DNA sequence: CTGCATGCAAATTATTTGCATTGAA
DNA sequence: TTCAATGCAAATAATTTGCATGCAG
């Protein structure tokens, strides 16, 4: 089945074991691909990436494995593009949020401690136990802002 | 075309005029329905609501009008349910975020000034000009938390 | 062995598009 | 009048499901 590289894939194996799910070569290959991705991806993109290495993996298996990965808490679903599910792995790095440019579509990731703190407090003050969250801030990126500034205010 | 009730529908009419778009009875009826909704809704739900009053409105027109409403800034799109676009009108009330329960699916709206402030700062510190944002916090609602507590920790 | 996992193909769901007709300006 | 808006039906796009076969445990 090839070397299981990195702790993240192993963690996912643990998750599968704990749930009594099977360690198949497809699941391993998909997990490897997910954890070696450095950016967010859609199901279809992941499917393409996985197939480069293992053309025998079916699209359906990618969808199903993605569900397990999300349930395991190691991958989360974003809502960056309308109508398509976008994912990214969270294992091994702190939570981050997204800035999306209305003009050029650029996506920038960021992390802010005060913001994390405010989110947690807001939920807890209302009696909730926050688990994960999704923050997308839309607006203009520095470049488009500069361009808009030099060309006069937009609209 | 019936009385245009409320300022919000009028604002939308202004928007249409400014863009050289036409004020049709369908658009009015859809806008009225949107602005009298007190909760978020999906395209399909809106379509159903609109048809109660005006069975002659087509689904496609609802989708297209919703686009205009979003462009006008009076309605925003949420990502509460996977795979379906959810909307709510923002005109006339302060921005709010959403708490979504992983267990029962309940959605609670909330507003937090410190959080709004932290969001704005985080974007501006990075050179962006934030326009709107979307925050969804997932976790357990007070009820499910109590239930989980009395039944022992989940998982 | 035994049953869960896979993957094809078909089904579903949400949304978009082509185009003839209608109606606002 | 004149062209954009409408709405049907068909087309797409993303994702899910049914089911026979394969493989991990």
Tab-separated table of C-alpha atoms (C1' of nucleotides) in Angstrom:
chain	number	residue	atom	x	y	z
A	1	UNK	CA	0.000	0.000	0.000
A	2	UNK	CA	3.063	2.266	0.017
A	3	UNK	CA	4.594	4.174	2.881
A	4	UNK	CA	2.205	6.061	5.056
A	5	UNK	CA	3.964	9.377	5.087
A	6	UNK	CA	3.456	11.865	7.849
A	7	UNK	CA	1.521	11.839	11.018
A	8	UNK	CA	-1.670	13.161	9.504
A	9	UNK	CA	-2.384	10.125	7.408
A	10	UNK	CA	-1.665	7.990	10.438
A	11	UNK	CA	-4.094	10.042	12.477
A	12	UNK	CA	-6.727	9.431	9.868
A	13	UNK	CA	-5.973	5.690	10.003
A	14	UNK	CA	-6.521	5.828	13.731
A	15	UNK	CA	-9.820	7.508	13.175
A	16	UNK	CA	-10.858	4.804	10.730
A	17	UNK	CA	-9.798	2.084	13.124
A	18	UNK	CA	-11.629	3.593	16.036
A	19	UNK	CA	-14.801	3.656	13.987
A	20	UNK	CA	-14.314	0.157	12.703
A	21	UNK	CA	-13.857	1.430	9.156
A	22	UNK	CA	-11.516	-0.217	6.724
A	23	UNK	CA	-8.117	1.012	5.625
A	24	UNK	CA	-8.318	0.699	1.879
A	25	UNK	CA	-5.683	1.746	-0.598
A	26	UNK	CA	-8.063	4.338	-2.035
A	27	UNK	CA	-8.647	5.960	1.329
A	28	UNK	CA	-4.921	6.091	1.947
A	29	UNK	CA	-4.227	7.605	-1.422
A	30	UNK	CA	-6.938	10.195	-0.994
A	31	UNK	CA	-5.773	11.103	2.501
A	32	UNK	CA	-2.182	11.441	1.319
A	33	UNK	CA	-3.278	13.765	-1.436
A	34	UNK	CA	-5.410	15.845	0.889
A	35	UNK	CA	-2.671	16.280	3.453
A	36	UNK	CA	-0.033	17.146	0.934
A	37	UNK	CA	-2.239	19.828	-0.623
A	38	UNK	CA	-1.111	23.271	0.386
A	39	UNK	CA	-4.265	25.073	-0.505
A	40	UNK	CA	-7.983	24.587	-0.494
A	41	UNK	CA	-9.493	22.426	-3.199
A	42	UNK	CA	-12.841	21.311	-4.527
A	43	UNK	CA	-14.005	17.701	-4.680
A	44	UNK	CA	-13.371	17.674	-8.389
A	45	UNK	CA	-9.870	19.066	-8.020
A	46	UNK	CA	-9.080	16.466	-5.429
A	47	UNK	CA	-10.424	13.775	-7.713
A	48	UNK	CA	-8.083	14.950	-10.460
A	49	UNK	CA	-5.086	15.091	-8.128
A	50	UNK	CA	-5.745	11.638	-6.764
A	51	UNK	CA	-6.102	10.164	-10.222
A	52	UNK	CA	-2.696	11.395	-11.282
A	53	UNK	CA	-1.244	8.844	-8.954
A	54	UNK	CA	-3.982	6.282	-8.870
A	55	UNK	CA	-6.197	6.327	-11.955
A	56	UNK	CA	-8.335	3.578	-10.555
A	57	UNK	CA	-9.969	5.663	-7.856
A	58	UNK	CA	-13.552	6.582	-8.551
A	59	UNK	CA	-15.083	9.981	-8.069
A	60	UNK	CA	-17.653	8.567	-5.687
A	61	UNK	CA	-14.970	7.248	-3.390
A	62	UNK	CA	-13.407	10.676	-3.262
A	63	UNK	CA	-16.717	12.166	-2.182
A	64	UNK	CA	-17.249	9.470	0.413
A	65	UNK	CA	-13.754	9.675	1.832
A	66	UNK	CA	-14.014	13.430	2.035
A	67	UNK	CA	-17.016	12.943	4.292
A	68	UNK	CA	-14.999	10.784	6.635
A	69	UNK	CA	-12.165	13.272	6.618
A	70	UNK	CA	-14.554	16.033	7.588
A	71	UNK	CA	-16.123	13.905	10.304
A	72	UNK	CA	-12.683	13.122	11.652
A	73	UNK	CA	-12.171	16.842	12.124
A	74	UNK	CA	-8.996	16.872	10.080
A	75	UNK	CA	-10.540	18.539	7.064
A	76	UNK	CA	-13.045	21.300	6.938
A	77	UNK	CA	-15.446	22.523	4.394
A	78	UNK	CA	-15.319	26.125	3.305
A	79	UNK	CA	-17.833	28.159	1.371
A	80	UNK	CA	-15.600	30.153	-0.842
A	81	UNK	CA	-17.171	29.431	-4.164
A	82	UNK	CA	-20.922	29.351	-4.545
A	83	UNK	CA	-22.350	26.015	-5.543
A	84	UNK	CA	-19.210	23.951	-5.081
A	85	UNK	CA	-17.903	22.503	-1.878
A	86	UNK	CA	-14.384	23.578	-1.095
A	87	UNK	CA	-12.210	21.865	1.468
A	88	UNK	CA	-8.903	22.213	3.188
A	89	UNK	CA	-7.097	20.211	5.798
A	90	UNK	CA	-6.790	21.733	9.206
A	91	UNK	CA	-4.652	19.100	10.858
A	92	UNK	CA	-1.267	20.415	11.821
A	93	UNK	CA	-1.934	24.099	11.596
A	94	UNK	CA	-3.929	26.684	13.484
A	95	UNK	CA	-7.320	27.719	12.334
A	96	UNK	CA	-7.409	30.465	9.786
A	97	UNK	CA	-10.054	32.535	8.086
A	98	UNK	CA	-10.402	33.872	4.573
A	99	UNK	CA	-10.414	37.231	2.905
A	100	UNK	CA	-12.002	37.089	-0.540
A	101	UNK	CA	-11.658	39.924	-3.017
A	102	UNK	CA	-14.896	41.004	-4.680
A	103	UNK	CA	-13.002	42.389	-7.607
A	104	UNK	CA	-10.305	39.883	-8.571
A	105	UNK	CA	-11.431	36.832	-6.611
A	106	UNK	CA	-8.139	36.497	-4.795
A	107	UNK	CA	-8.293	34.550	-1.556
A	108	UNK	CA	-5.984	35.355	1.346
A	109	UNK	CA	-5.763	33.318	4.478
A	110	UNK	CA	-5.190	34.940	7.813
A	111	UNK	CA	-5.242	34.248	11.477
A	112	UNK	CA	-6.086	36.669	14.232
A	113	UNK	CA	-5.982	35.799	17.885
A	114	UNK	CA	-8.250	38.622	19.044
A	115	UNK	CA	-10.751	37.511	16.459
A	116	UNK	CA	-10.585	33.876	17.561
A	117	UNK	CA	-11.076	35.009	21.090
A	118	UNK	CA	-14.069	37.188	20.216
A	119	UNK	CA	-15.667	34.332	18.310
A	120	UNK	CA	-15.288	31.940	21.173
A	121	UNK	CA	-16.622	34.423	23.680
A	122	UNK	CA	-19.610	35.339	21.555
A	123	UNK	CA	-20.668	31.706	21.333
A	124	UNK	CA	-20.039	30.874	24.968
A	125	UNK	CA	-21.820	33.948	26.258
A	126	UNK	CA	-24.916	32.629	24.537
A	127	UNK	CA	-24.613	29.204	26.085
A	128	UNK	CA	-23.195	27.418	23.084
A	129	UNK	CA	-20.147	25.237	22.900
A	130	UNK	CA	-18.363	26.311	19.732
A	131	UNK	CA	-16.575	23.610	17.842
A	132	UNK	CA	-15.521	25.056	14.528
A	133	UNK	CA	-16.379	28.092	12.531
A	134	UNK	CA	-16.173	29.586	9.147
A	135	UNK	CA	-15.406	33.225	8.528
A	136	UNK	CA	-15.221	34.724	5.107
A	137	UNK	CA	-14.665	38.443	4.802
A	138	UNK	CA	-15.436	39.883	1.401
A	139	UNK	CA	-14.178	43.210	0.206
A	140	UNK	CA	-11.324	44.640	-1.802
A	141	UNK	CA	-7.782	43.356	-1.621
A	142	UNK	CA	-4.900	45.849	-1.317
A	143	UNK	CA	-4.166	45.709	-5.043
A	144	UNK	CA	-7.711	46.288	-6.197
A	145	UNK	CA	-8.085	48.957	-3.552
A	146	UNK	CA	-5.079	50.812	-4.915
A	147	UNK	CA	-6.329	50.428	-8.454
A	148	UNK	CA	-9.765	51.681	-7.468
A	149	UNK	CA	-8.175	54.570	-5.582
A	150	UNK	CA	-6.082	55.766	-8.503
A	151	UNK	CA	-8.962	55.376	-10.948
A	152	UNK	CA	-11.371	57.182	-8.670
A	153	UNK	CA	-13.956	55.585	-6.397
A	154	UNK	CA	-15.762	52.672	-7.995
A	155	UNK	CA	-19.510	52.948	-8.686
B	1	UNK	CA	-49.261	46.930	-9.125
B	2	UNK	CA	-50.445	47.360	-5.561
B	3	UNK	CA	-49.080	49.556	-2.820
B	4	UNK	CA	-45.355	49.503	-2.420
B	5	UNK	CA	-45.171	48.900	1.292
B	6	UNK	CA	-42.173	49.949	3.281
B	7	UNK	CA	-39.011	51.738	2.509
B	8	UNK	CA	-37.058	48.657	1.579
B	9	UNK	CA	-39.040	47.856	-1.512
B	10	UNK	CA	-38.753	51.492	-2.506
B	11	UNK	CA	-35.007	51.343	-2.043
B	12	UNK	CA	-34.894	48.368	-4.323
B	13	UNK	CA	-36.944	50.278	-6.900
B	14	UNK	CA	-34.392	53.061	-6.715
B	15	UNK	CA	-31.658	50.559	-7.309
B	16	UNK	CA	-33.456	49.211	-10.354
B	17	UNK	CA	-34.009	52.702	-11.704
B	18	UNK	CA	-30.432	53.725	-11.222
B	19	UNK	CA	-29.323	50.718	-13.209
B	20	UNK	CA	-31.899	51.265	-15.919
B	21	UNK	CA	-33.673	48.048	-14.971
B	22	UNK	CA	-37.406	47.693	-15.217
B	23	UNK	CA	-39.900	47.688	-12.381
B	24	UNK	CA	-41.995	44.658	-13.150
B	25	UNK	CA	-44.797	43.301	-11.046
B	26	UNK	CA	-42.826	40.099	-10.475
B	27	UNK	CA	-39.833	41.966	-9.145
B	28	UNK	CA	-42.056	43.962	-6.819
B	29	UNK	CA	-43.792	40.883	-5.550
B	30	UNK	CA	-40.526	39.077	-4.960
B	31	UNK	CA	-38.988	42.057	-3.187
B	32	UNK	CA	-42.067	42.440	-0.982
B	33	UNK	CA	-41.840	38.799	-0.021
B	34	UNK	CA	-38.134	38.989	0.694
B	35	UNK	CA	-38.445	42.053	2.888
B	36	UNK	CA	-41.360	40.721	4.835
B	37	UNK	CA	-39.551	37.464	5.576
B	38	UNK	CA	-38.307	37.360	9.119
B	39	UNK	CA	-35.829	34.589	8.656
B	40	UNK	CA	-33.382	33.300	6.134
B	41	UNK	CA	-34.753	31.317	3.219
B	42	UNK	CA	-33.601	29.296	0.261
B	43	UNK	CA	-34.404	30.151	-3.351
B	44	UNK	CA	-36.929	27.385	-3.430
B	45	UNK	CA	-38.627	28.553	-0.235
B	46	UNK	CA	-38.830	32.049	-1.600
B	47	UNK	CA	-40.325	30.710	-4.792
B	48	UNK	CA	-43.017	28.952	-2.794
B	49	UNK	CA	-43.766	32.024	-0.694
B	50	UNK	CA	-44.008	34.252	-3.718
B	51	UNK	CA	-46.326	31.867	-5.508
B	52	UNK	CA	-48.797	31.907	-2.657
B	53	UNK	CA	-49.614	35.439	-3.641
B	54	UNK	CA	-48.735	35.393	-7.283
B	55	UNK	CA	-48.890	31.943	-8.838
B	56	UNK	CA	-47.763	33.325	-12.147
B	57	UNK	CA	-44.207	34.039	-11.116
B	58	UNK	CA	-41.671	31.605	-12.496
B	59	UNK	CA	-38.862	30.011	-10.587
B	60	UNK	CA	-36.312	31.485	-12.953
B	61	UNK	CA	-37.457	34.995	-12.225
B	62	UNK	CA	-37.024	34.367	-8.542
B	63	UNK	CA	-33.440	33.284	-9.117
B	64	UNK	CA	-32.748	36.266	-11.325
B	65	UNK	CA	-34.326	38.791	-9.003
B	66	UNK	CA	-32.434	37.355	-6.095
B	67	UNK	CA	-29.234	38.156	-7.972
B	68	UNK	CA	-30.282	41.767	-8.317
B	69	UNK	CA	-31.210	41.934	-4.672
B	70	UNK	CA	-27.807	40.645	-3.694
B	71	UNK	CA	-26.079	43.062	-6.052
B	72	UNK	CA	-28.074	45.900	-4.556
B	73	UNK	CA	-26.577	45.009	-1.195
B	74	UNK	CA	-29.969	44.628	0.437
B	75	UNK	CA	-29.873	40.856	0.592
B	76	UNK	CA	-26.996	38.619	1.377
B	77	UNK	CA	-26.213	35.062	0.717
B	78	UNK	CA	-25.393	32.767	3.584
B	79	UNK	CA	-23.847	29.324	3.584
B	80	UNK	CA	-25.849	27.618	6.214
B	81	UNK	CA	-26.911	24.555	4.354
B	82	UNK	CA	-24.496	22.726	2.124
B	83	UNK	CA	-25.435	22.693	-1.520
B	84	UNK	CA	-28.265	25.187	-1.321
B	85	UNK	CA	-28.005	28.931	-1.399
B	86	UNK	CA	-29.597	30.583	1.575
B	87	UNK	CA	-30.429	34.253	1.723
B	88	UNK	CA	-31.656	36.879	4.086
B	89	UNK	CA	-32.294	40.554	3.796
B	90	UNK	CA	-29.950	42.870	5.575
B	91	UNK	CA	-31.639	46.159	4.849
B	92	UNK	CA	-32.925	47.812	7.964
B	93	UNK	CA	-31.067	45.835	10.577
B	94	UNK	CA	-27.522	45.465	11.823
B	95	UNK	CA	-25.336	42.727	10.602
B	96	UNK	CA	-25.595	39.479	12.468
B	97	UNK	CA	-23.824	36.145	12.437
B	98	UNK	CA	-25.027	32.597	12.868
B	99	UNK	CA	-24.602	29.828	15.360
B	100	UNK	CA	-25.488	26.443	13.886
B	101	UNK	CA	-25.993	23.383	16.054
B	102	UNK	CA	-24.181	20.281	14.846
B	103	UNK	CA	-26.621	18.085	16.664
B	104	UNK	CA	-30.116	19.450	16.040
B	105	UNK	CA	-29.442	21.850	13.199
B	106	UNK	CA	-30.910	24.811	15.027
B	107	UNK	CA	-29.748	28.197	13.808
B	108	UNK	CA	-29.422	31.149	16.152
B	109	UNK	CA	-28.623	34.633	15.035
B	110	UNK	CA	-26.476	36.900	17.111
B	111	UNK	CA	-24.635	40.148	17.007
B	112	UNK	CA	-21.480	41.017	18.862
B	113	UNK	CA	-19.835	44.395	18.704
B	114	UNK	CA	-16.407	43.218	19.868
B	115	UNK	CA	-16.545	40.564	17.188
B	116	UNK	CA	-17.510	43.047	14.490
B	117	UNK	CA	-14.693	45.224	15.580
B	118	UNK	CA	-12.167	42.397	15.537
B	119	UNK	CA	-13.276	41.397	12.056
B	120	UNK	CA	-12.890	44.874	10.700
B	121	UNK	CA	-9.499	45.321	12.294
B	122	UNK	CA	-8.202	41.979	11.065
B	123	UNK	CA	-9.058	42.906	7.478
B	124	UNK	CA	-7.788	46.460	7.646
B	125	UNK	CA	-4.523	45.495	9.302
B	126	UNK	CA	-3.821	43.402	6.245
B	127	UNK	CA	-4.557	46.214	3.836
B	128	UNK	CA	-8.007	45.081	2.795
B	129	UNK	CA	-11.177	47.098	2.741
B	130	UNK	CA	-13.820	44.805	4.191
B	131	UNK	CA	-17.291	45.130	2.765
B	132	UNK	CA	-19.331	42.248	4.101
B	133	UNK	CA	-18.599	39.015	5.809
B	134	UNK	CA	-20.054	35.727	6.697
B	135	UNK	CA	-19.476	34.026	9.996
B	136	UNK	CA	-20.931	30.697	10.881
B	137	UNK	CA	-19.992	29.126	14.187
B	138	UNK	CA	-20.791	25.456	14.466
B	139	UNK	CA	-21.023	23.600	17.709
B	140	UNK	CA	-23.621	22.533	20.218
B	141	UNK	CA	-26.578	24.662	21.222
B	142	UNK	CA	-27.444	25.034	24.902
B	143	UNK	CA	-30.155	22.361	24.711
B	144	UNK	CA	-28.026	19.753	23.020
B	145	UNK	CA	-25.178	20.612	25.319
B	146	UNK	CA	-27.363	19.950	28.359
B	147	UNK	CA	-28.625	16.733	26.849
B	148	UNK	CA	-25.082	15.615	26.033
B	149	UNK	CA	-23.981	16.565	29.538
B	150	UNK	CA	-26.646	14.561	31.306
B	151	UNK	CA	-26.145	11.577	29.009
B	152	UNK	CA	-22.392	11.662	29.410
B	153	UNK	CA	-19.890	13.199	27.011
B	154	UNK	CA	-20.611	12.468	23.381
B	155	UNK	CA	-18.175	10.292	21.410
C	1	DC	C1'	-15.317	-16.323	5.074
C	2	DT	C1'	-18.338	-11.927	5.677
C	3	DG	C1'	-19.657	-7.705	5.198
C	4	DC	C1'	-18.131	-3.160	4.301
C	5	DA	C1'	-16.031	-0.499	0.461
C	6	DT	C1'	-15.762	0.407	-4.310
C	7	DG	C1'	-17.209	2.233	-8.730
C	8	DC	C1'	-20.089	2.169	-12.555
C	9	DA	C1'	-24.260	4.113	-14.199
C	10	DA	C1'	-28.468	6.125	-13.297
C	11	DA	C1'	-30.988	9.342	-10.325
C	12	DT	C1'	-31.483	13.655	-7.853
C	13	DT	C1'	-31.083	18.405	-6.697
C	14	DA	C1'	-29.979	23.060	-7.535
C	15	DT	C1'	-29.285	26.293	-10.806
C	16	DT	C1'	-28.545	28.175	-15.566
C	17	DT	C1'	-29.507	28.933	-20.440
C	18	DG	C1'	-32.006	29.188	-25.144
C	19	DC	C1'	-35.667	31.236	-27.096
C	20	DA	C1'	-40.358	32.843	-28.288
C	21	DT	C1'	-43.586	35.898	-26.076
C	22	DT	C1'	-44.948	39.767	-23.040
C	23	DG	C1'	-44.932	44.204	-21.225
C	24	DA	C1'	-42.426	48.499	-19.156
C	25	DA	C1'	-40.632	52.725	-20.627
D	1	DT	C1'	-42.499	51.220	-30.638
D	2	DT	C1'	-38.420	48.776	-28.763
D	3	DC	C1'	-35.753	46.108	-26.190
D	4	DA	C1'	-35.290	44.118	-21.760
D	5	DA	C1'	-37.863	40.799	-18.707
D	6	DT	C1'	-40.379	36.658	-18.306
D	7	DG	C1'	-41.106	31.702	-18.121
D	8	DC	C1'	-41.255	27.375	-20.217
D	9	DA	C1'	-38.428	23.547	-21.224
D	10	DA	C1'	-34.107	21.708	-21.918
D	11	DA	C1'	-29.272	21.842	-20.460
D	12	DT	C1'	-25.651	21.849	-16.876
D	13	DA	C1'	-23.231	20.975	-12.712
D	14	DA	C1'	-22.506	18.947	-8.460
D	15	DT	C1'	-23.489	15.362	-5.696
D	16	DT	C1'	-25.976	11.078	-4.222
D	17	DT	C1'	-27.797	6.395	-4.631
D	18	DG	C1'	-28.643	1.414	-6.325
D	19	DC	C1'	-26.373	-2.549	-6.907
D	20	DA	C1'	-23.025	-6.229	-8.403
D	21	DT	C1'	-18.256	-7.233	-7.466
D	22	DG	C1'	-13.859	-6.897	-4.786
D	23	DC	C1'	-11.034	-6.866	-0.831
D	24	DA	C1'	-9.829	-5.815	4.261
D	25	DG	C1'	-10.386	-7.785	8.549
